[in-house]
Coordinates of C-alpha atoms in Angstrom, one line a residue:
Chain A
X1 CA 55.8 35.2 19.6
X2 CA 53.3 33.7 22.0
X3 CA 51.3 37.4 20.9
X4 CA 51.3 36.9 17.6
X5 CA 49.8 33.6 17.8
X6 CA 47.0 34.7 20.0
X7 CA 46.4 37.5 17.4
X8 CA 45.9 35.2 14.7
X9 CA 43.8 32.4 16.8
X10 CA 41.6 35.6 18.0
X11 CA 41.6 37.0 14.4
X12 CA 40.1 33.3 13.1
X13 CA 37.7 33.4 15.6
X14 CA 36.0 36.3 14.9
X15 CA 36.3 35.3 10.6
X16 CA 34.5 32.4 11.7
X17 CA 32.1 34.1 13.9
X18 CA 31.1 36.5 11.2
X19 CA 28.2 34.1 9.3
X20 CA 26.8 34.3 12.9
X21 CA 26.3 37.8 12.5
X22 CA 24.3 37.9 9.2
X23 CA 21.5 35.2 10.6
X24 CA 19.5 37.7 10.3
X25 CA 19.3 37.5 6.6
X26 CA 18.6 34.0 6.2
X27 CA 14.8 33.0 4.6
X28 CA 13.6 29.2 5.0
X29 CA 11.2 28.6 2.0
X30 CA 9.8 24.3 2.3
X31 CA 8.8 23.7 -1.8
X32 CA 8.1 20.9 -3.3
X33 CA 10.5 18.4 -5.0
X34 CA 8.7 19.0 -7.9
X35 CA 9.7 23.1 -8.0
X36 CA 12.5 22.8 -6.8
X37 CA 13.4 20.0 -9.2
X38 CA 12.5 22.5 -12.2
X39 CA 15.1 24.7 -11.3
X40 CA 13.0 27.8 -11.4
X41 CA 14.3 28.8 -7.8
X42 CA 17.7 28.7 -9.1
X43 CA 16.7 30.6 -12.1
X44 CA 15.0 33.4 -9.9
X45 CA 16.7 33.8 -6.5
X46 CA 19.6 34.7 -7.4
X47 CA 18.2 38.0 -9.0
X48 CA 16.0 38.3 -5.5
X49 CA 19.0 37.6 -3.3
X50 CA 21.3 40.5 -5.2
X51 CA 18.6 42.9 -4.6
X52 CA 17.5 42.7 -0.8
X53 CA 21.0 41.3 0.4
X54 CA 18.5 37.8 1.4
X55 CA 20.3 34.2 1.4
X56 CA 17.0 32.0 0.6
X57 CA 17.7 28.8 1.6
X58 CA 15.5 25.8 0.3
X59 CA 14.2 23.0 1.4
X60 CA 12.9 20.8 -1.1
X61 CA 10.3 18.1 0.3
X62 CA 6.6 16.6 -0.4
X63 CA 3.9 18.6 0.1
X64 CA 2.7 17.0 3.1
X65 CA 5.9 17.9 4.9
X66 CA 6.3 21.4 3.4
X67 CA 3.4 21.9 5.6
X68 CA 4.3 20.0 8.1
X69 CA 7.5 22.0 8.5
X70 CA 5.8 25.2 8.1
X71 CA 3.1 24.0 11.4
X72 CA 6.8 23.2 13.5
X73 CA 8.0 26.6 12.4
X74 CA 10.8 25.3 11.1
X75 CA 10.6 27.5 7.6
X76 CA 9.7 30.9 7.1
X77 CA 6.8 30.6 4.3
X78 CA 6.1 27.7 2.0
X79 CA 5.2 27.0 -1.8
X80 CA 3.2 24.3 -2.2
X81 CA 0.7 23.0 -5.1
X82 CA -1.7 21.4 -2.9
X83 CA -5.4 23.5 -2.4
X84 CA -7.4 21.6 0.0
X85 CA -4.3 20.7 2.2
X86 CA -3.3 24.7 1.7
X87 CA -6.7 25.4 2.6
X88 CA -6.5 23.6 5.8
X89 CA -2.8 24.8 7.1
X90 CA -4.6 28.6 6.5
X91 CA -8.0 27.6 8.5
X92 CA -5.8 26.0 11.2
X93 CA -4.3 29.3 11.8
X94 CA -0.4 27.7 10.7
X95 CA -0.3 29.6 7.7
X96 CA -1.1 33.7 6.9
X97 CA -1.7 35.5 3.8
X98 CA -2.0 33.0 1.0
X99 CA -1.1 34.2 -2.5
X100 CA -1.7 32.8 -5.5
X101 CA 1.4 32.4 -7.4
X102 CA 1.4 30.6 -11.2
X103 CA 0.1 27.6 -12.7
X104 CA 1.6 24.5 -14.3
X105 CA -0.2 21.7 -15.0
X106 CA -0.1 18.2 -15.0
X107 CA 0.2 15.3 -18.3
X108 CA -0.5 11.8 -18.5
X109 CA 2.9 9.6 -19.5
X110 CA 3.0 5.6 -20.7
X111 CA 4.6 3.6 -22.7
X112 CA 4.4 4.1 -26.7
X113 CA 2.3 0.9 -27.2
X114 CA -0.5 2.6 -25.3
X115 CA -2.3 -0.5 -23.8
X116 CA -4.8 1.7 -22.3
X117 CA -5.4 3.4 -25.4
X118 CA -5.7 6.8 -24.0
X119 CA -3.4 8.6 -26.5
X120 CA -5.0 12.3 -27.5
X121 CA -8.0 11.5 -24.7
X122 CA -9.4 15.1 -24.1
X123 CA -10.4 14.1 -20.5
X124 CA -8.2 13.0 -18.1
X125 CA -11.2 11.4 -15.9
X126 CA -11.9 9.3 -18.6
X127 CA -7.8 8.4 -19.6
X128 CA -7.8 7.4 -15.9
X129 CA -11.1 4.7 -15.9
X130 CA -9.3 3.3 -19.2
X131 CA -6.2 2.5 -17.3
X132 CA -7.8 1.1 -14.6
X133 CA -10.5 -0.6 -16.3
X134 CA -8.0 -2.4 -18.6
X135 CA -5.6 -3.4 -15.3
X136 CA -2.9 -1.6 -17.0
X137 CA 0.2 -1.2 -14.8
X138 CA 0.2 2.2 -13.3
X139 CA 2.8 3.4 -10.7
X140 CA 1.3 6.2 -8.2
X141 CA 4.1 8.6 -5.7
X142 CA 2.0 7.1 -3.1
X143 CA 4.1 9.8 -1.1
X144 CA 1.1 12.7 -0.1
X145 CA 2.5 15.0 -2.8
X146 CA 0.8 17.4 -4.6
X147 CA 1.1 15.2 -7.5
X148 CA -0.4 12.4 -5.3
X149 CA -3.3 14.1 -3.9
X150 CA -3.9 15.3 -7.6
X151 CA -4.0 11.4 -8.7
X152 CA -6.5 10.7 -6.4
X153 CA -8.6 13.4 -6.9
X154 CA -8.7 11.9 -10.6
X155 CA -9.6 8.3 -9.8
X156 CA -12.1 9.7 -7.3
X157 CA -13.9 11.7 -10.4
X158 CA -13.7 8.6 -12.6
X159 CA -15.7 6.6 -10.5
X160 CA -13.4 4.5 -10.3
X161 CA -11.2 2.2 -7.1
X162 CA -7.6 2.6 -8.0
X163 CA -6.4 -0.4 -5.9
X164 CA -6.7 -2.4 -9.0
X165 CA -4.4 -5.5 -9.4
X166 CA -1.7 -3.5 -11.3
X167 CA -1.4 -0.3 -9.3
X168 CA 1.8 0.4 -7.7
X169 CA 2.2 2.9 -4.6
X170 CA 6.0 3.5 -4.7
X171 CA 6.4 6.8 -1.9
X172 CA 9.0 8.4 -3.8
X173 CA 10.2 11.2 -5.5
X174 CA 8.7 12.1 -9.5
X175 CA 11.9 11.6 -10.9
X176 CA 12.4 8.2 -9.3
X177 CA 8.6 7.6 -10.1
X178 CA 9.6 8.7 -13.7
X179 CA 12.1 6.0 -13.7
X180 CA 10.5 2.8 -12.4
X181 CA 7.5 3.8 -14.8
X182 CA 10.3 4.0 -17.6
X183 CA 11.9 0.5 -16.7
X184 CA 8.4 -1.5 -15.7
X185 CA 6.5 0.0 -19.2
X186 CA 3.9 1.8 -17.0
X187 CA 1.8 4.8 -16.9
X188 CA 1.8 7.7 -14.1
X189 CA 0.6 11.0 -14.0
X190 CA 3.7 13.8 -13.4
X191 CA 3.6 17.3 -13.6
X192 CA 5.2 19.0 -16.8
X193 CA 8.4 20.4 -15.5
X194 CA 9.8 17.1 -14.3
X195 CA 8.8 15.2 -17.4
X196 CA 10.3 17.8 -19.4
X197 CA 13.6 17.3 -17.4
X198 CA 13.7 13.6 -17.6
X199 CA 12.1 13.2 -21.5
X200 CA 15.0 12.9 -23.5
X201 CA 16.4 9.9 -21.0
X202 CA 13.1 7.9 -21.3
X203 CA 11.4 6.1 -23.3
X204 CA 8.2 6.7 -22.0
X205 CA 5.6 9.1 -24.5
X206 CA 3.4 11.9 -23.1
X207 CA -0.2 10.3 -23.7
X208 CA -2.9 13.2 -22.3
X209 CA -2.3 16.8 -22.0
X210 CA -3.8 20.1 -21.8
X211 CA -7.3 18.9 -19.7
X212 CA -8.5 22.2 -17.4
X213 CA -8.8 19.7 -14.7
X214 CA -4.9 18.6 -14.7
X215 CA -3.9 22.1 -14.3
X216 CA -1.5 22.7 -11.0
X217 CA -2.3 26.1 -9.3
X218 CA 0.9 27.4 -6.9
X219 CA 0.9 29.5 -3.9
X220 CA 3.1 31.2 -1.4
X221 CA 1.7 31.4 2.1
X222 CA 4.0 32.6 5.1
X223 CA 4.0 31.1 8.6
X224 CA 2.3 32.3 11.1
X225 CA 4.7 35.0 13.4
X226 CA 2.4 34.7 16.1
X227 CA 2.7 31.1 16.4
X228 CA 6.5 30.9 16.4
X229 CA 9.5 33.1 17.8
X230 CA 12.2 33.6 15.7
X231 CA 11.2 33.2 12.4
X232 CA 12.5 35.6 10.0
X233 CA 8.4 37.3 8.3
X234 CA 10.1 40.3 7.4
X235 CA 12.6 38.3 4.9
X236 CA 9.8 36.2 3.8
X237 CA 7.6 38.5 3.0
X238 CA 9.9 40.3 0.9
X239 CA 10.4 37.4 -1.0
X240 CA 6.6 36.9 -1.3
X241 CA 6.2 40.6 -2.4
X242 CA 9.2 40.4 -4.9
X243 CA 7.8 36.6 -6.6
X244 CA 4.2 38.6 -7.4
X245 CA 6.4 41.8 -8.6
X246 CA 6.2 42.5 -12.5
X247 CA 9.4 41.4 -12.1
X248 CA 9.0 38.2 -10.8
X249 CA 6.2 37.2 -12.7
X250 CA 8.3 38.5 -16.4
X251 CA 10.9 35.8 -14.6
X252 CA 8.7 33.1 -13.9
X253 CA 7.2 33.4 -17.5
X254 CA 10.1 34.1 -19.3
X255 CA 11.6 30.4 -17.2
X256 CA 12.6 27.6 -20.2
X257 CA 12.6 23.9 -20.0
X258 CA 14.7 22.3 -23.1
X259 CA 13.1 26.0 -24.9
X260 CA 9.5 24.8 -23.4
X261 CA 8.0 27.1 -21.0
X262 CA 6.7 25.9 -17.5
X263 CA 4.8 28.2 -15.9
X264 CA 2.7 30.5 -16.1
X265 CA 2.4 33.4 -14.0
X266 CA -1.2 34.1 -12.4
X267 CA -0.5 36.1 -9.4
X268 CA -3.9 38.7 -9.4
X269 CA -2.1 42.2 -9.3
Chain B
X1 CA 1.5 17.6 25.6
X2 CA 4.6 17.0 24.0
X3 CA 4.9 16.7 20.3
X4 CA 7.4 14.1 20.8
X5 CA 5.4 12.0 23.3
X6 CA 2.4 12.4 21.4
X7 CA 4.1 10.9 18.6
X8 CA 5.7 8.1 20.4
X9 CA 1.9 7.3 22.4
X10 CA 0.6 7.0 18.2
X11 CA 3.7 4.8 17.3
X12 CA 2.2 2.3 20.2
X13 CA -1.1 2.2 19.9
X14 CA -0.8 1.8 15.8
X15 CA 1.4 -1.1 17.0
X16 CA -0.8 -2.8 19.2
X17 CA -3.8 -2.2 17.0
X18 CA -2.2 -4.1 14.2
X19 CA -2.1 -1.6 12.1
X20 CA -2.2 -4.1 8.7
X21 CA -0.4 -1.9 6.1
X22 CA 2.0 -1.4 9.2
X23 CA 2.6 -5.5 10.1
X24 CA 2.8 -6.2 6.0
X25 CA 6.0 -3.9 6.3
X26 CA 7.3 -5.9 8.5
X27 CA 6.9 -8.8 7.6
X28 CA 8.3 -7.9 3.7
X29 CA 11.6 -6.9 6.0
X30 CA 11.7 -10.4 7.8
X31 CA 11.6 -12.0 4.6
X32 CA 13.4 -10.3 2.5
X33 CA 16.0 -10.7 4.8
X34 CA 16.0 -13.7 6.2
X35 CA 16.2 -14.9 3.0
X36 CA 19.1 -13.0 2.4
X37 CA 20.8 -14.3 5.7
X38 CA 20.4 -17.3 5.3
X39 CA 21.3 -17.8 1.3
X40 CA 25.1 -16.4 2.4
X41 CA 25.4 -17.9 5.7
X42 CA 26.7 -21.6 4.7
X43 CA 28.8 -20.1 1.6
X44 CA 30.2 -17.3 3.7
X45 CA 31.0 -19.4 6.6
X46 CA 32.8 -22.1 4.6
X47 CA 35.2 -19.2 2.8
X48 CA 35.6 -18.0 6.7
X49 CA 36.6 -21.4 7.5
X50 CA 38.9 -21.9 4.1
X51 CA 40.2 -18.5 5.0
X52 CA 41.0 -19.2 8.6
X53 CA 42.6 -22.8 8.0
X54 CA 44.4 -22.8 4.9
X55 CA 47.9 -20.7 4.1
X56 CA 48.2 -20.2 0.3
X57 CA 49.5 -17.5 -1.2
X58 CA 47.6 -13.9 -1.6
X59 CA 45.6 -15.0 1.6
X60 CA 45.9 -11.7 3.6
X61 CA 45.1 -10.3 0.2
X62 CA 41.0 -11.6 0.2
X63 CA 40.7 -11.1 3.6
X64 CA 41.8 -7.5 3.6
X65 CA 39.6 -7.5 0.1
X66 CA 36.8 -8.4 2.3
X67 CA 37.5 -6.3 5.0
X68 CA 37.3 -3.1 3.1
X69 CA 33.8 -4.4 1.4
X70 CA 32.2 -4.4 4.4
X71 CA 32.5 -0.7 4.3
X72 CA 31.3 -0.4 0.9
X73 CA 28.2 2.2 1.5
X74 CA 24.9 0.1 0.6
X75 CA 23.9 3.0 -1.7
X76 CA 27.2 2.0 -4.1
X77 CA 25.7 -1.7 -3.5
X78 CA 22.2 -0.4 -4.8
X79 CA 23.2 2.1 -8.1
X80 CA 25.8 -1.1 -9.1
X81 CA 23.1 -3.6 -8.7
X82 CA 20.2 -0.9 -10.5
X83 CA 22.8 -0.9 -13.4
X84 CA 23.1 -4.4 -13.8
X85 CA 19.6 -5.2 -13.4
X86 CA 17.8 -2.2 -15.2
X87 CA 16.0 -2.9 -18.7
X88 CA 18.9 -1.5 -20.3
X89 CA 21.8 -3.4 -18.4
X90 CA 23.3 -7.1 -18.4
X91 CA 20.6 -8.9 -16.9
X92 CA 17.6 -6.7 -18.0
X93 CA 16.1 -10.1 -19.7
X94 CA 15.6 -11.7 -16.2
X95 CA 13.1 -8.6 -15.4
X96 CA 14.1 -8.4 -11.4
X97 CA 14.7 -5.0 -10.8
X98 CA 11.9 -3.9 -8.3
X99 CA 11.1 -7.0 -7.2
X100 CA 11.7 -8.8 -3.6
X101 CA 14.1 -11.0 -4.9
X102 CA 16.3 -8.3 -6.6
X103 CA 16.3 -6.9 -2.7
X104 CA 17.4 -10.2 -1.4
X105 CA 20.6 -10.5 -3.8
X106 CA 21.8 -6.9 -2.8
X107 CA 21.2 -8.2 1.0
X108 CA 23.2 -10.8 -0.3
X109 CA 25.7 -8.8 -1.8
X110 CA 26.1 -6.7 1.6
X111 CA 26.1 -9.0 4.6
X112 CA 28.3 -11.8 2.7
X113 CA 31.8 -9.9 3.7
X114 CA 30.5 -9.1 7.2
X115 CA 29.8 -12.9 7.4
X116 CA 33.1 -14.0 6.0
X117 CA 35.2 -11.0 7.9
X118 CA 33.7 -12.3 11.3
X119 CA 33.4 -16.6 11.0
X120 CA 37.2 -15.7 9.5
X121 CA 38.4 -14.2 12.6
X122 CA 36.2 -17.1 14.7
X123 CA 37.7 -19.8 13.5
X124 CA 41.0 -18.0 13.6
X125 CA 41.0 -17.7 17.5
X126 CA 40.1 -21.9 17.5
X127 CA 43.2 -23.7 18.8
X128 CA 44.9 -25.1 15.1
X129 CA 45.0 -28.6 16.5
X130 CA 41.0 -29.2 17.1
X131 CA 41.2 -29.8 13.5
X132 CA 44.3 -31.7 13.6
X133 CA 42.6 -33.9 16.2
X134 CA 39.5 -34.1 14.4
X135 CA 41.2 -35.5 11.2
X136 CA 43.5 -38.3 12.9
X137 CA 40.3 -39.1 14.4
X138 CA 39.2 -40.8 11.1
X139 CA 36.5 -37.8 10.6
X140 CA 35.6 -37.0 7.3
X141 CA 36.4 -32.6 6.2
X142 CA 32.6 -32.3 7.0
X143 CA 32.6 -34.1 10.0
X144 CA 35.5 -32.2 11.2
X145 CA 33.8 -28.5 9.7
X146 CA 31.3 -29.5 11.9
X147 CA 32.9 -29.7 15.1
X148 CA 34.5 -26.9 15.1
X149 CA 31.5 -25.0 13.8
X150 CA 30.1 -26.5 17.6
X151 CA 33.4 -25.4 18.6
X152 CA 33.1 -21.4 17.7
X153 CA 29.4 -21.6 17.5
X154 CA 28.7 -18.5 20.0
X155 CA 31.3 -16.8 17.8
X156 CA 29.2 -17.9 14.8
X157 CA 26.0 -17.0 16.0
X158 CA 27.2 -12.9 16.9
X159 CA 28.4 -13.5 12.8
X160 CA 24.9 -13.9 11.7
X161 CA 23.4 -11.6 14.4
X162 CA 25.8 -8.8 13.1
X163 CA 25.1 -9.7 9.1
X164 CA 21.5 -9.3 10.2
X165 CA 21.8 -6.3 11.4
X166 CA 23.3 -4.8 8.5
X167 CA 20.9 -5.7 6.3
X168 CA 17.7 -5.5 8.2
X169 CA 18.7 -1.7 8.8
X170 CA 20.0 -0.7 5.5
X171 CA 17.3 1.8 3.4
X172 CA 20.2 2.7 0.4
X173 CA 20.3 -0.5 -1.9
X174 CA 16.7 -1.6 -0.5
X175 CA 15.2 1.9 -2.2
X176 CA 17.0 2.0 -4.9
X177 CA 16.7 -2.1 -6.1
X178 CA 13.1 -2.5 -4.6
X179 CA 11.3 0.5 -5.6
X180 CA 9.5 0.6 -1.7
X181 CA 6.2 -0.1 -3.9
X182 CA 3.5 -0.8 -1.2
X183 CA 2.4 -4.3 -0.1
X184 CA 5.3 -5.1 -1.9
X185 CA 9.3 -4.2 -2.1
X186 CA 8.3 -1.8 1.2
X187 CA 10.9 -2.6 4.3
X188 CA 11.0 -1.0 7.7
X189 CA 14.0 1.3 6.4
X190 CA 12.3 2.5 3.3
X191 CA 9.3 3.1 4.8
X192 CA 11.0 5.1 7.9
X193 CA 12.4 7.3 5.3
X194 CA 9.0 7.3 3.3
X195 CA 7.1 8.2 6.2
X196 CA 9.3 11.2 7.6
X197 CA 9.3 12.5 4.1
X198 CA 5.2 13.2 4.3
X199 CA 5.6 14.2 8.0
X200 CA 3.5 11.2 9.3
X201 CA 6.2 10.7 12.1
X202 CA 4.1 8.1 14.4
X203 CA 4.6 5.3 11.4
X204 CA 8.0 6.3 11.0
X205 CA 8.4 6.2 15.2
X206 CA 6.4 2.8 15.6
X207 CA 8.8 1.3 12.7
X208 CA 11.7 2.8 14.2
X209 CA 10.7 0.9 17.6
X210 CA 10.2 -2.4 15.5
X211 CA 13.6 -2.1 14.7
X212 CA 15.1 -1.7 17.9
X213 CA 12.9 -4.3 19.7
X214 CA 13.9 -6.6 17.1
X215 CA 17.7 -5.7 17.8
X216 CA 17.6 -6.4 21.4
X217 CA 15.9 -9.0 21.3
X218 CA 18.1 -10.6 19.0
X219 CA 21.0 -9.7 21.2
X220 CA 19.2 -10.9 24.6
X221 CA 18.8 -14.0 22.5
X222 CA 22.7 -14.3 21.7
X223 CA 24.1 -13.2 25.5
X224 CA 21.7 -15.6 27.4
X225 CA 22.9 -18.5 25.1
X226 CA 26.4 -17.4 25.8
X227 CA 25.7 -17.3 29.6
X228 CA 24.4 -21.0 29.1
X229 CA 27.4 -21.8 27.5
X230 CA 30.1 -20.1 29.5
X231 CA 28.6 -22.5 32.8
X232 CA 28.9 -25.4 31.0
X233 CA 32.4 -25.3 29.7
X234 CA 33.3 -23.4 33.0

């Protein structure tokens, strides 16, 4: 009897050891809320994972601590939106073999009465000195995103200081930024994939689109091995190689929002 | 050197540099709630008290009531107070959702059962006939509130020390009510979790000591009072 139970407790012990055994296997990618919010990773892993017996695990955070994370070692390669800061976390020596990716781009949202009156504006520099010329309420992420750098990249080409009376630094995710824009009746600059998620719940209208200097370039870049042990390159690279693959590319083209697509696939092959 | 020591050694000299973005935080925390504190104090005492002194039937019923809302995660506190507040809810006329004093009623909301759970069980542990005494006394119901406020006062005071504490700390119904828009609706909390989200860990460390000064000072405060009092009635 006494056997039997040891048998059994032994038996669990090595079920439960088991995961331990496939660490291995495991790839850390950082992205941003805004890609992972999309859903595109869920749309392609999946396919990846089947294929190279990979379990990608993501961690969904700003920019700023995407890189952050990938300095630490604490993730295995990153996708980020952010050139200049991606720029630097290569020069550094954090970050090896940068790859461009796909675009998306970026659109001006506000409320239908348009105080601003930016509606149809083909420049975005100019939409941006409206709003702040006319004091209009304007909620920025405020949180070192992607989408945040990109914002002030845009009041810095207007000419203009965005610390006007009515502009609102909220450090928080699109979504959420989405939201309070929705209930205050402001404007805010988001990228396309989260605005087409939340359109149908707001009341918000998209104002400006379609400017070359709103578009959203993405890339993968892998941490540096030789700056941490234990990171899994191997498994990160694959995924890298797999994302610029005809394949990946057909899937990241071929991904739908609400039958709109995203993004566009630009890796140089 | 150490990450972690280089980031502490930041967290202190942004401190003692007055940092300005850094002291605004905290002062939009003191404010927000001390307001908050001191709003459900009286009304939260006096149910205590009400609780405490007077049998009617269903009694153990509000006090268990209260007990379990002092559990309530300040998240629930924060999506039930968004409903109520947002454009398209009850009170979306009064415009208050992400302002400061929108943050101050869901303080209000959370510390008032810690405040009533804790005066209850002070003035429960009060000898019944200090208000028995009070009363044949010829005091008025105030007068006699009042001294046996005096009587469980150190009791009282660890009450409003402890509903402090819950609300100066909380980040759920703060975010999610205040919007942590800078200069603004932006707490210690919120900005803690703000500032670990872009990586920028000395803010988030120098906040994080803010905190925990604040708390033991508070608590130094309270024990050296109750060492004062102790001698005296000893």
């Amino acid at each position: 009897m006494k056997n039997w139970i040891f048998r059994a407790l032994a038996t669990l012990v090595v079920i439960c050891a088991l995961p331990l055994q496939a660490e291995e296997s495991i790839v850390r990618l950082a992205t941003t809320t805004s890609t992972y919010n999309s859903g595109l990773l869920d749309a392609l892993l999946p396919s990846f994972e089947a294929r190279h017996n990979l379990k990608v695990q993501v961690i969904a955070v700003g920019t700023g601590k995407a890189l952050r994370m990938g300095e630490a070692g604490d993730v295995d390669l990153v996708m980020t939106h952010a050139p200049a800061a991606e720029q630097k976390f290569v020069d550094a020596g954090f970050g090896v073999e940068p790859t461009g990716l796909m675009y998306n781009d970026f659109v001006l949202i506000g409320p239908a009465a348009d105080p601003a009156q930016i509606r149809g504006n083909q420049s975005a520099v100019d939409a941006m000195k409206k709003i702040a010329d006319s004091n209009s309420l304007f909620i920025s992420r405020g949180d070192d995103s992607g989408t945040h750098k990109k914002e002030k990249g845009l009041w810095k080409s207007a000419g203009v200081d965005h610390r006007f009376e009515n502009y609102r630094e909220v450090g928080q995710g699109m979504g959420k930024v989405l939201q309070m824009a929705d209930e205050l009746n402001a404007y805010t600059l988001t990228d396309r994939g989260t605005w087409l998620a939340y359109e149908s719940r707001l009341q918000l209208q998209l104002l400006v689109e379609g400017d070359e200097g709103l578009f959203n370039p993405y890339q993968v870049i892998l941490v540096n091995p030789s700056k941490h042990e234990g990171l899994n390159t191997e498994g990160a690279r694959a995924l890298r190689d797999w994302l610029i693959s005809d394949e990946g590319q057909q899937q990241i083209d071929a991904f739908k929002i609400n039958g709109k697509p995203l993004f566009k696939a630009s890796a140089a092959r | 050197m150490d990450p972690l020591l280089v980031t502490c050694l930041d967290a202190i000299k942004l401190l003692v540099s007055g940092d300005e973005a850094l002291w605004n935080i905290i002062g939009v925390s003191c404010r927000v709630s001390l307001t908050a504190l001191s709003i459900a104090a009286l009304p939260a005492v006096l149910l205590g008290f009400l609780l405490a002194m007077v049998r009617f039937p269903g009694r153990w019923v509000v006090i268990t009531i209260f007990h379990a809302l002092m559990a309530v995660p300040t998240v629930v506190v924060g999506l039930s107070l968004y409903l109520m507040l947002s454009r398209s809810g009850p009170f979306g006329d009064l415009h208050l959702l992400f302002t400061q004093p929108a943050m101050v009623i869901g303080q209000v909301l959370l510390c008032f059962p810690v405040l009533v759970c804790m005066s209850h069980s002070a003035f429960q542990s009060l000898d019944k006939r200090a208000w028995e005494t009070a009363r044949t006394l010829g005091a008025s119901h105030g007068r006699s509130f009042i001294a046996l406020v005096r009587e469980a006062k150190f009791a009282l005071l660890a009450t409003l020390v402890v509903g402090f504490g819950r609300i100066i700390s909380e980040v759920g119904c703060s975010m999610m009510v205040g919007g942590n828009i800078m200069s603004y609706t932006r707490n210690i909390p919120t900005a803690i979790a703000l500032e670990t989200s872009k990586g920028e860990f000395a803010q988030g460390v120098a906040l994080g000591i803010v905190l925990l000064l604040l708390a033991l000072v508070l608590n130094f405060f309270l024990a050296s009072f109750r060492g004062r009092g102790q001698l005296v009635s000893s």
